[in-house]
Short mmCIF file of C-alpha atoms in Angstrom, two decimals:
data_model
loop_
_atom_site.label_atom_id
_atom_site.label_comp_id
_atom_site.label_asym_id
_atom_site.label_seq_id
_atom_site.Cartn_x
_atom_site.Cartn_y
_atom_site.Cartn_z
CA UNK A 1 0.00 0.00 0.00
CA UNK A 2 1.47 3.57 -0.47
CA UNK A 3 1.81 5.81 1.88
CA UNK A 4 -0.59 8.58 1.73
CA UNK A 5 0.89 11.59 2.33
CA UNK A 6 -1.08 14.79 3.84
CA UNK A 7 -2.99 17.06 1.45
CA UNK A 8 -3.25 19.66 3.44
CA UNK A 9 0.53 20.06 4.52
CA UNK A 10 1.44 23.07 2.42
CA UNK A 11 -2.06 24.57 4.40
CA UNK A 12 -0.08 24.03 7.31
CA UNK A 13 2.71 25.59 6.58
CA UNK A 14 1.13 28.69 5.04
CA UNK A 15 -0.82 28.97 8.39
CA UNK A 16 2.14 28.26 10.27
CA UNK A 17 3.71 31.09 8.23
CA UNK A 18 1.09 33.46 8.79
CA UNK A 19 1.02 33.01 12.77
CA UNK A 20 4.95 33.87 12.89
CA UNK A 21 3.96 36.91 10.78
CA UNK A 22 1.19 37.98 13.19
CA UNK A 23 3.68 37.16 15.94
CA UNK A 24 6.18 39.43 14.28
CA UNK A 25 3.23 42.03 14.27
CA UNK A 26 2.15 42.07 18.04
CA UNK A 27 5.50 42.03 18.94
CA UNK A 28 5.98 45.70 17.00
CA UNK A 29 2.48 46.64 18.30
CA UNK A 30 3.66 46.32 21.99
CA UNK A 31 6.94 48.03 21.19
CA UNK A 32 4.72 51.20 19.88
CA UNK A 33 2.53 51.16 22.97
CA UNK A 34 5.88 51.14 25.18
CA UNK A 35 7.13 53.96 23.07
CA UNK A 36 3.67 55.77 23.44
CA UNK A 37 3.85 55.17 27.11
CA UNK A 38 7.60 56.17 27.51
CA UNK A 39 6.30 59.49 25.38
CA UNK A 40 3.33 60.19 28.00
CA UNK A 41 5.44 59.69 30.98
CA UNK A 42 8.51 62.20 29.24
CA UNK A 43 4.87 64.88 28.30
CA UNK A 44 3.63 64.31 32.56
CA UNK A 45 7.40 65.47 33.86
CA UNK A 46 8.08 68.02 31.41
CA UNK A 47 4.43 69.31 32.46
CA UNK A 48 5.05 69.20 36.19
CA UNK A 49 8.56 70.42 36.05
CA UNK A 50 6.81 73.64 34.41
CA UNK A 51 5.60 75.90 37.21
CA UNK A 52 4.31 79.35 37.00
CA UNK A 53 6.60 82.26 37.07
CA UNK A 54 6.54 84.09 40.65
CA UNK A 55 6.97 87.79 39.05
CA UNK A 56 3.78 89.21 38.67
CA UNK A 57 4.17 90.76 35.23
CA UNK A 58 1.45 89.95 32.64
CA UNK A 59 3.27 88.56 29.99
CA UNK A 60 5.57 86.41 31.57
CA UNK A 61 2.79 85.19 33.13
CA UNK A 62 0.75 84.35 29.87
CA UNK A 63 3.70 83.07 28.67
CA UNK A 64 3.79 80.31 31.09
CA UNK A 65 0.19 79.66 30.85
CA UNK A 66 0.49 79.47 27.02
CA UNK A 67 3.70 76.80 27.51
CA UNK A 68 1.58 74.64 30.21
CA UNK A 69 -1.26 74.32 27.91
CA UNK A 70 0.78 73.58 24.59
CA UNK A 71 2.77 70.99 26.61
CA UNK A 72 -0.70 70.01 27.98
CA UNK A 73 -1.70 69.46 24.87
CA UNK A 74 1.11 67.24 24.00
CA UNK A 75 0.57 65.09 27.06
CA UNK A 76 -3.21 64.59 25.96
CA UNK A 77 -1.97 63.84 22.27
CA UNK A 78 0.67 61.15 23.78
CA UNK A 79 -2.66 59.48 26.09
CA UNK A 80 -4.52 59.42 22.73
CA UNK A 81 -1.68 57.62 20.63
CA UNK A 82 -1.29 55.45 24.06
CA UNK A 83 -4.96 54.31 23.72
CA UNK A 84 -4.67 53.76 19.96
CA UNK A 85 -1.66 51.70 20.23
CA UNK A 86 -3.28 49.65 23.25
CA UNK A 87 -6.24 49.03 20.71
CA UNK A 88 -3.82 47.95 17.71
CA UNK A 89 -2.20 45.41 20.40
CA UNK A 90 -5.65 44.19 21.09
CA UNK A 91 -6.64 44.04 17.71
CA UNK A 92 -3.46 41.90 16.51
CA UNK A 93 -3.33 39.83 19.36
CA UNK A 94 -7.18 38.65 17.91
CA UNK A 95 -5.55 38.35 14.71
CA UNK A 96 -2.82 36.59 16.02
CA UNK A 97 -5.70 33.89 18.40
CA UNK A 98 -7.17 33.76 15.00
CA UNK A 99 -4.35 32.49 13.05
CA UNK A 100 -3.06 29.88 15.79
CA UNK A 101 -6.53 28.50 16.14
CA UNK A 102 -7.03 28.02 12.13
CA UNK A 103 -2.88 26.46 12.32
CA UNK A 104 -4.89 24.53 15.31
CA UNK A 105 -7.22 23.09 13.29
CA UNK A 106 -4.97 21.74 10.31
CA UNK A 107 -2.55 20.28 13.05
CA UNK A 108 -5.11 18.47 14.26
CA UNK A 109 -6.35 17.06 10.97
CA UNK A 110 -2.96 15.93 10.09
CA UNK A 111 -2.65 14.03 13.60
CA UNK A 112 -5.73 12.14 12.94
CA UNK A 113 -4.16 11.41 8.94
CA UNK A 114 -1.18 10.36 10.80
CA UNK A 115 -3.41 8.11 13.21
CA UNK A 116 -5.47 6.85 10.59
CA UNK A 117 -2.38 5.64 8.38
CA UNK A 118 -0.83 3.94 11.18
CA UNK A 119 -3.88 2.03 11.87
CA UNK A 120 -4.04 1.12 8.19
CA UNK A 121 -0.44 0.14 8.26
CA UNK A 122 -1.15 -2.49 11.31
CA UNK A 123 -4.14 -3.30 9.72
CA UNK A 124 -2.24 -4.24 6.65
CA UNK A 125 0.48 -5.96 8.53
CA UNK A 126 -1.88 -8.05 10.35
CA UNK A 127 -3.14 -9.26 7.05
CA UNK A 128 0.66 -10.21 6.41
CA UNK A 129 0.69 -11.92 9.31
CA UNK A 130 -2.29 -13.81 9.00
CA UNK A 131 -1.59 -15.01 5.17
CA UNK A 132 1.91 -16.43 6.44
CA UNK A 133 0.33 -18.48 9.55
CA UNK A 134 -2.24 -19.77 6.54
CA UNK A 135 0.73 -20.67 4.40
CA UNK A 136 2.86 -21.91 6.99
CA UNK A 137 0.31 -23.95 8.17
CA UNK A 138 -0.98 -25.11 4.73
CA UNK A 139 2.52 -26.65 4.12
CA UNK A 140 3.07 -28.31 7.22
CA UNK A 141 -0.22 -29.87 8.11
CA UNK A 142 -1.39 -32.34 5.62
CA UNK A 143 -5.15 -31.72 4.16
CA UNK A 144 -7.54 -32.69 6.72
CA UNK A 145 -9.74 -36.39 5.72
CA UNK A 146 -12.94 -35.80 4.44
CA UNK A 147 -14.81 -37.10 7.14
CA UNK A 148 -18.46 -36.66 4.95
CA UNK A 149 -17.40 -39.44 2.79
CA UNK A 150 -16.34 -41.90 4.85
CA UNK A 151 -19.65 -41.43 7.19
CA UNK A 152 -22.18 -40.96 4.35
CA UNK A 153 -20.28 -44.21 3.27
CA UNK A 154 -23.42 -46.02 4.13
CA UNK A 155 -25.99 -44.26 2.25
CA UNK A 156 -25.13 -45.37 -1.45
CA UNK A 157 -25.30 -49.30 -0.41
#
């Protein structure tokens, strides 16, 4: 019998393929969100290490207010690219569940195949086996006396 091999191996692979690529991708996701947080936690200091100017003139005074706000504004921009990077880790990491699940799948087809032709195989040997004991025992054993003719012996006379 020849061996069947697995149709759906080059499936495998692609999938297998396509999870290390998603791998690849959360892993640059979650480097982006660490960058985005790093970039919120530099906007927070730089914000609190501002502090208002003591003189009472006008413009320095606006000034400062003016600065605290832009870098406020920064620090809000850096939360907002924090939250969008947290949602493209999410969003790959589904993609990523998604791909080993589908590689899931395949593997698991293939380890039935795989189960399946080994039965086959034993099943096939046993047949082997079976044919030799026949022919072994064929060949030793002489043919067994008809033991209908020589007790129906009687019935012709």
């Amino acid at each position: 019998m020849a061996k069947k091999r697995f149709r759906l191996a080059t499936v495998l692979r692609a999938r297998q393929a396509k999870e290390d690529a998603l791998r690849g991708e959360v892993l640059a996701a979650r480097a982006a969100l660490r960058e985005a947080e790093l970039m919120v936690e530099r906007s927070g200091e730089t914000l609190r290490g501002r502090q208002l100017p003591e003189s009472a003139l006008a413009r320095s005074y606006v000034a400062a207010i003016s600065a605290r706000q832009a870098l406020a504004g920064e620090l809000f921009a850096a939360q907002r690219v924090v939250v969008d990077a947290q949602e493209a880790v999410a969003a790959k990491l589904r993609d990523y569940t998604d791909a080993s699940q589908a590689r899931r799948a395949v593997e698991k087809l293939e380890e039935r195949h795989k189960a399946e032709r080994a039965a086959a195989e034993l099943a096939e040997d046993q047949v082997l086996v079976d044919e030799l004991a026949t022919t072994r025992r064929s060949r030793t054993k002489p043919p067994m006396d008809n033991t209908e003719n020589s007790a129906g012996g009687d019935e012709g006379s």
